[in-house]
Structure formats: C-alpha cells, structure tokens
Amino acid sequence: MQTLANWDGGPGPWILFFPLIWAAVVFGVVTVLRRTIWRGRRGPWRAMSDARPTGDSPIALLGRRFASGEIDEDEYWRRLSVLDEQFGRTGKGGAA
C-alpha cells in the first residue's frame, strides 16, 4: 500500500513540502505580530523612548507654535531652555 509517508520505500516527494509549510507558519506568525503587537513601536528591538518629541509633549507643542508663527525665535529659545531644565531631552542638538 502506498501512502504519502511511504512511497516505494522512501518518504517520496511529499517530504519537500514540510519546509515550505514551516516557512509559511513562521511568515504568518511574524506577519500577525507585526500587525498587532509591534505596531507603533517600530518593532521590539527599538527603545520605547524616541529622541524626537511627538504627540502632545510640551516641546512638540512649543515647536508647533513656533512653526505657525505664534511666537518669535527669541521666545522659542527662552521657553525651550526652561522646558529642557524641567523635562530634559534625550536627543542631540537643540538649545545648548
């Protein structure tokens, strides 16, 4: 009797499909993780804190106000130095 696992005394050509099945499983797991758990974090290998201000942080708000023309450059640098003392920044550059 010939079955899929025993084709004339050997595993037969079906043995070639098992690595493809495992590759599809690994690809599927990585795809699901990237679309659910890792979304928004740039993957698990990145630190959660970003060097650039994002969202509603005071430094980002100050930058938006300066960009829209609500405050001038002198006011921007003065307020940025106060925010640096109070909140600190992890990125390079900026007001030194």
CSV table of N, CA and C in Angstrom, one decimal:
chain,number,residue,atom,x,y,z
A,1,MET,N,0.8,-1.2,0.0
A,1,MET,CA,0.0,0.0,0.0
A,1,MET,C,0.9,1.2,0.0
A,2,GLN,N,0.6,2.1,-0.9
A,2,GLN,CA,1.4,3.4,-1.0
A,2,GLN,C,0.7,4.5,-0.2
A,3,THR,N,1.4,5.1,0.7
A,3,THR,CA,0.8,6.2,1.4
A,3,THR,C,1.7,7.4,1.1
A,4,LEU,N,1.3,8.6,1.7
A,4,LEU,CA,2.1,9.8,1.4
A,4,LEU,C,3.5,9.7,2.1
A,5,ALA,N,3.5,9.0,3.3
A,5,ALA,CA,4.8,8.9,4.0
A,5,ALA,C,5.7,7.8,3.5
A,6,ASN,N,5.2,6.9,2.7
A,6,ASN,CA,6.0,5.7,2.3
A,6,ASN,C,5.7,5.5,0.8
A,7,TRP,N,6.6,6.1,0.0
A,7,TRP,CA,6.5,6.0,-1.4
A,7,TRP,C,7.6,5.1,-2.0
A,8,ASP,N,7.3,3.8,-2.2
A,8,ASP,CA,8.3,2.8,-2.7
A,8,ASP,C,9.5,2.7,-1.8
A,9,GLY,N,9.3,2.7,-0.5
A,9,GLY,CA,10.4,2.5,0.4
A,9,GLY,C,11.0,3.8,0.9
A,10,GLY,N,10.6,5.0,0.5
A,10,GLY,CA,11.2,6.2,1.0
A,10,GLY,C,10.1,7.2,1.3
A,11,PRO,N,10.5,8.4,1.7
A,11,PRO,CA,9.4,9.4,2.0
A,11,PRO,C,8.7,10.0,0.8
A,12,GLY,N,9.3,9.9,-0.3
A,12,GLY,CA,8.7,10.4,-1.5
A,12,GLY,C,8.8,11.9,-1.7
A,13,PRO,N,8.2,12.4,-2.7
A,13,PRO,CA,8.3,13.8,-3.0
A,13,PRO,C,7.6,14.7,-2.0
A,14,TRP,N,6.7,14.2,-1.2
A,14,TRP,CA,6.0,15.0,-0.2
A,14,TRP,C,6.9,15.5,0.9
A,15,ILE,N,8.1,15.0,1.1
A,15,ILE,CA,8.9,15.5,2.1
A,15,ILE,C,9.4,16.9,1.8
A,16,LEU,N,9.3,17.3,0.5
A,16,LEU,CA,9.7,18.6,0.1
A,16,LEU,C,8.8,19.7,0.6
A,17,PHE,N,7.5,19.3,0.9
A,17,PHE,CA,6.5,20.3,1.3
A,17,PHE,C,6.7,20.7,2.8
A,18,PHE,N,7.3,19.9,3.6
A,18,PHE,CA,7.3,20.2,5.0
A,18,PHE,C,8.2,21.5,5.3
A,19,PRO,N,9.3,21.7,4.7
A,19,PRO,CA,10.0,23.0,4.9
A,19,PRO,C,9.2,24.2,4.4
A,20,LEU,N,8.4,24.0,3.4
A,20,LEU,CA,7.6,25.1,2.9
A,20,LEU,C,6.4,25.4,3.9
A,21,ILE,N,5.9,24.4,4.4
A,21,ILE,CA,4.8,24.6,5.4
A,21,ILE,C,5.4,25.3,6.7
A,22,TRP,N,6.6,24.9,7.1
A,22,TRP,CA,7.2,25.6,8.3
A,22,TRP,C,7.5,27.1,8.0
A,23,ALA,N,8.0,27.3,6.8
A,23,ALA,CA,8.3,28.7,6.3
A,23,ALA,C,7.0,29.5,6.3
A,24,ALA,N,5.9,28.9,5.8
A,24,ALA,CA,4.6,29.7,5.8
A,24,ALA,C,4.1,29.9,7.2
A,25,VAL,N,4.3,29.0,8.1
A,25,VAL,CA,3.9,29.2,9.5
A,25,VAL,C,4.7,30.3,10.2
A,26,VAL,N,6.0,30.3,10.0
A,26,VAL,CA,6.9,31.4,10.6
A,26,VAL,C,6.5,32.7,10.0
A,27,PHE,N,6.3,32.8,8.7
A,27,PHE,CA,5.9,34.0,8.0
A,27,PHE,C,4.6,34.5,8.5
A,28,GLY,N,3.7,33.6,8.7
A,28,GLY,CA,2.3,34.0,9.2
A,28,GLY,C,2.4,34.6,10.6
A,29,VAL,N,3.2,33.9,11.5
A,29,VAL,CA,3.3,34.4,12.9
A,29,VAL,C,4.0,35.8,12.9
A,30,VAL,N,5.1,36.0,12.1
A,30,VAL,CA,5.7,37.3,12.1
A,30,VAL,C,4.8,38.4,11.6
A,31,THR,N,4.0,38.0,10.6
A,31,THR,CA,3.0,39.0,10.0
A,31,THR,C,2.0,39.4,11.0
A,32,VAL,N,1.5,38.4,11.7
A,32,VAL,CA,0.4,38.7,12.8
A,32,VAL,C,1.0,39.6,13.9
A,33,LEU,N,2.3,39.3,14.3
A,33,LEU,CA,2.9,40.1,15.4
A,33,LEU,C,3.2,41.5,14.9
A,34,ARG,N,3.6,41.6,13.7
A,34,ARG,CA,3.9,43.0,13.2
A,34,ARG,C,2.6,43.8,13.1
A,35,ARG,N,1.5,43.2,12.7
A,35,ARG,CA,0.3,44.0,12.6
A,35,ARG,C,-0.5,44.2,13.9
A,36,THR,N,-0.1,43.5,15.0
A,36,THR,CA,-0.8,43.7,16.2
A,36,THR,C,0.1,44.2,17.3
A,37,ILE,N,1.0,43.4,17.8
A,37,ILE,CA,1.8,43.8,19.0
A,37,ILE,C,2.8,44.8,18.7
A,38,TRP,N,3.6,44.7,17.6
A,38,TRP,CA,4.7,45.6,17.3
A,38,TRP,C,4.2,46.9,16.7
A,39,ARG,N,3.0,47.1,16.3
A,39,ARG,CA,2.5,48.3,15.6
A,39,ARG,C,2.7,49.5,16.5
A,40,GLY,N,3.3,50.5,15.9
A,40,GLY,CA,3.5,51.8,16.6
A,40,GLY,C,4.8,51.8,17.4
A,41,ARG,N,5.5,50.7,17.6
A,41,ARG,CA,6.7,50.7,18.3
A,41,ARG,C,8.0,50.5,17.5
A,42,ARG,N,7.8,50.4,16.2
A,42,ARG,CA,8.9,50.2,15.2
A,42,ARG,C,9.6,48.9,15.5
A,43,GLY,N,8.9,47.9,16.0
A,43,GLY,CA,9.5,46.6,16.3
A,43,GLY,C,10.0,46.5,17.7
A,44,PRO,N,10.2,45.3,18.1
A,44,PRO,CA,10.6,45.0,19.5
A,44,PRO,C,12.0,45.4,19.8
A,45,TRP,N,12.9,45.6,18.8
A,45,TRP,CA,14.3,45.9,19.1
A,45,TRP,C,14.5,47.4,19.3
A,46,ARG,N,13.6,48.3,19.1
A,46,ARG,CA,13.8,49.7,19.4
A,46,ARG,C,13.4,50.1,20.8
A,47,ALA,N,14.0,51.1,21.3
A,47,ALA,CA,13.6,51.6,22.6
A,47,ALA,C,12.3,52.3,22.5
A,48,MET,N,11.5,52.3,23.6
A,48,MET,CA,10.2,52.9,23.6
A,48,MET,C,10.4,54.5,23.5
A,49,SER,N,11.4,55.0,24.1
A,49,SER,CA,11.5,56.5,24.1
A,49,SER,C,12.2,56.9,22.8
A,50,ASP,N,11.6,57.9,22.2
A,50,ASP,CA,12.1,58.4,20.9
A,50,ASP,C,12.8,59.7,21.1
A,51,ALA,N,13.9,60.0,20.4
A,51,ALA,CA,14.7,61.2,20.6
A,51,ALA,C,13.9,62.4,20.1
A,52,ARG,N,13.0,62.2,19.2
A,52,ARG,CA,12.2,63.4,18.7
A,52,ARG,C,11.0,63.5,19.5
A,53,PRO,N,10.6,64.8,19.8
A,53,PRO,CA,9.3,65.0,20.5
A,53,PRO,C,8.1,64.7,19.7
A,54,THR,N,7.2,63.9,20.2
A,54,THR,CA,6.0,63.6,19.4
A,54,THR,C,4.7,63.8,20.3
A,55,GLY,N,3.6,63.8,19.6
A,55,GLY,CA,2.3,63.8,20.3
A,55,GLY,C,2.1,65.2,21.0
A,56,ASP,N,1.6,65.2,22.2
A,56,ASP,CA,1.3,66.4,22.9
A,56,ASP,C,2.3,66.8,23.9
A,57,SER,N,3.6,66.5,23.7
A,57,SER,CA,4.6,66.8,24.7
A,57,SER,C,4.8,68.3,24.6
A,58,PRO,N,5.2,68.9,25.7
A,58,PRO,CA,5.4,70.4,25.7
A,58,PRO,C,6.4,70.9,24.7
A,59,ILE,N,7.4,70.1,24.5
A,59,ILE,CA,8.4,70.6,23.5
A,59,ILE,C,7.8,70.5,22.1
A,60,ALA,N,7.0,69.5,21.8
A,60,ALA,CA,6.4,69.4,20.5
A,60,ALA,C,5.4,70.5,20.3
A,61,LEU,N,4.6,70.8,21.3
A,61,LEU,CA,3.7,71.9,21.3
A,61,LEU,C,4.4,73.3,21.0
A,62,LEU,N,5.5,73.5,21.7
A,62,LEU,CA,6.3,74.7,21.5
A,62,LEU,C,6.8,74.8,20.1
A,63,GLY,N,7.2,73.7,19.5
A,63,GLY,CA,7.7,73.7,18.2
A,63,GLY,C,6.6,74.0,17.2
A,64,ARG,N,5.4,73.5,17.4
A,64,ARG,CA,4.3,73.8,16.5
A,64,ARG,C,3.9,75.2,16.6
A,65,ARG,N,3.9,75.8,17.8
A,65,ARG,CA,3.6,77.2,18.0
A,65,ARG,C,4.6,78.1,17.3
A,66,PHE,N,5.9,77.7,17.3
A,66,PHE,CA,7.0,78.5,16.6
A,66,PHE,C,6.8,78.4,15.1
A,67,ALA,N,6.5,77.2,14.6
A,67,ALA,CA,6.3,76.9,13.2
A,67,ALA,C,5.1,77.7,12.7
A,68,SER,N,4.0,77.8,13.5
A,68,SER,CA,2.9,78.5,13.0
A,68,SER,C,3.0,80.0,13.1
A,69,GLY,N,4.0,80.5,13.8
A,69,GLY,CA,4.3,82.0,13.9
A,69,GLY,C,3.6,82.6,15.1
A,70,GLU,N,3.1,81.8,16.0
A,70,GLU,CA,2.5,82.4,17.2
A,70,GLU,C,3.6,83.0,18.1
A,71,ILE,N,4.8,82.5,18.1
A,71,ILE,CA,5.9,83.0,19.0
A,71,ILE,C,7.1,83.3,18.1
A,72,ASP,N,7.9,84.2,18.5
A,72,ASP,CA,9.1,84.5,17.7
A,72,ASP,C,10.3,83.6,18.1
A,73,GLU,N,11.4,83.8,17.4
A,73,GLU,CA,12.6,82.9,17.7
A,73,GLU,C,13.1,83.1,19.1
A,74,ASP,N,13.2,84.3,19.6
A,74,ASP,CA,13.7,84.6,20.9
A,74,ASP,C,12.9,83.9,22.0
A,75,GLU,N,11.5,84.1,21.8
A,75,GLU,CA,10.6,83.4,22.8
A,75,GLU,C,10.7,81.9,22.7
A,76,TYR,N,10.9,81.4,21.5
A,76,TYR,CA,11.0,79.9,21.4
A,76,TYR,C,12.2,79.4,22.1
A,77,TRP,N,13.4,80.0,21.9
A,77,TRP,CA,14.6,79.6,22.6
A,77,TRP,C,14.5,79.7,24.1
A,78,ARG,N,13.9,80.8,24.6
A,78,ARG,CA,13.8,81.1,26.0
A,78,ARG,C,12.9,80.0,26.6
A,79,ARG,N,11.8,79.7,26.0
A,79,ARG,CA,10.9,78.7,26.6
A,79,ARG,C,11.5,77.3,26.4
A,80,LEU,N,12.2,77.0,25.3
A,80,LEU,CA,12.8,75.7,25.2
A,80,LEU,C,13.9,75.5,26.2
A,81,SER,N,14.6,76.5,26.6
A,81,SER,CA,15.6,76.3,27.7
A,81,SER,C,15.0,76.0,29.0
A,82,VAL,N,13.8,76.6,29.3
A,82,VAL,CA,13.1,76.3,30.5
A,82,VAL,C,12.5,74.9,30.5
A,83,LEU,N,12.0,74.4,29.3
A,83,LEU,CA,11.5,73.1,29.2
A,83,LEU,C,12.6,72.1,29.3
A,84,ASP,N,13.8,72.4,28.8
A,84,ASP,CA,14.9,71.5,28.9
A,84,ASP,C,15.3,71.3,30.3
A,85,GLU,N,15.3,72.3,31.1
A,85,GLU,CA,15.6,72.2,32.5
A,85,GLU,C,14.6,71.4,33.3
A,86,GLN,N,13.3,71.6,32.9
A,86,GLN,CA,12.2,70.9,33.6
A,86,GLN,C,12.0,69.5,33.2
A,87,PHE,N,12.0,69.2,31.9
A,87,PHE,CA,11.6,67.9,31.4
A,87,PHE,C,12.9,67.1,30.9
A,88,GLY,N,13.9,67.9,30.4
A,88,GLY,CA,15.0,67.2,29.8
A,88,GLY,C,14.7,66.7,28.4
A,89,ARG,N,15.8,66.5,27.6
A,89,ARG,CA,15.6,65.9,26.3
A,89,ARG,C,16.7,64.9,26.1
A,90,THR,N,16.4,63.8,25.4
A,90,THR,CA,17.4,62.8,25.2
A,90,THR,C,18.1,62.9,23.9
A,91,GLY,N,17.6,63.7,23.0
A,91,GLY,CA,18.2,63.9,21.7
A,91,GLY,C,19.4,64.8,21.6
A,92,LYS,N,20.1,64.8,20.6
A,92,LYS,CA,21.3,65.7,20.4
A,92,LYS,C,20.8,66.9,19.7
A,93,GLY,N,21.6,68.0,19.9
A,93,GLY,CA,21.2,69.3,19.3
A,93,GLY,C,20.3,70.1,20.1
A,94,GLY,N,19.7,71.1,19.5
A,94,GLY,CA,18.7,71.9,20.2
A,94,GLY,C,19.4,73.0,20.9
A,95,ALA,N,18.7,73.5,22.0
A,95,ALA,CA,19.3,74.7,22.7
A,95,ALA,C,20.4,74.2,23.6
A,96,ALA,N,21.6,74.7,23.5
A,96,ALA,CA,22.7,74.3,24.3
A,96,ALA,C,23.1,75.4,25.2
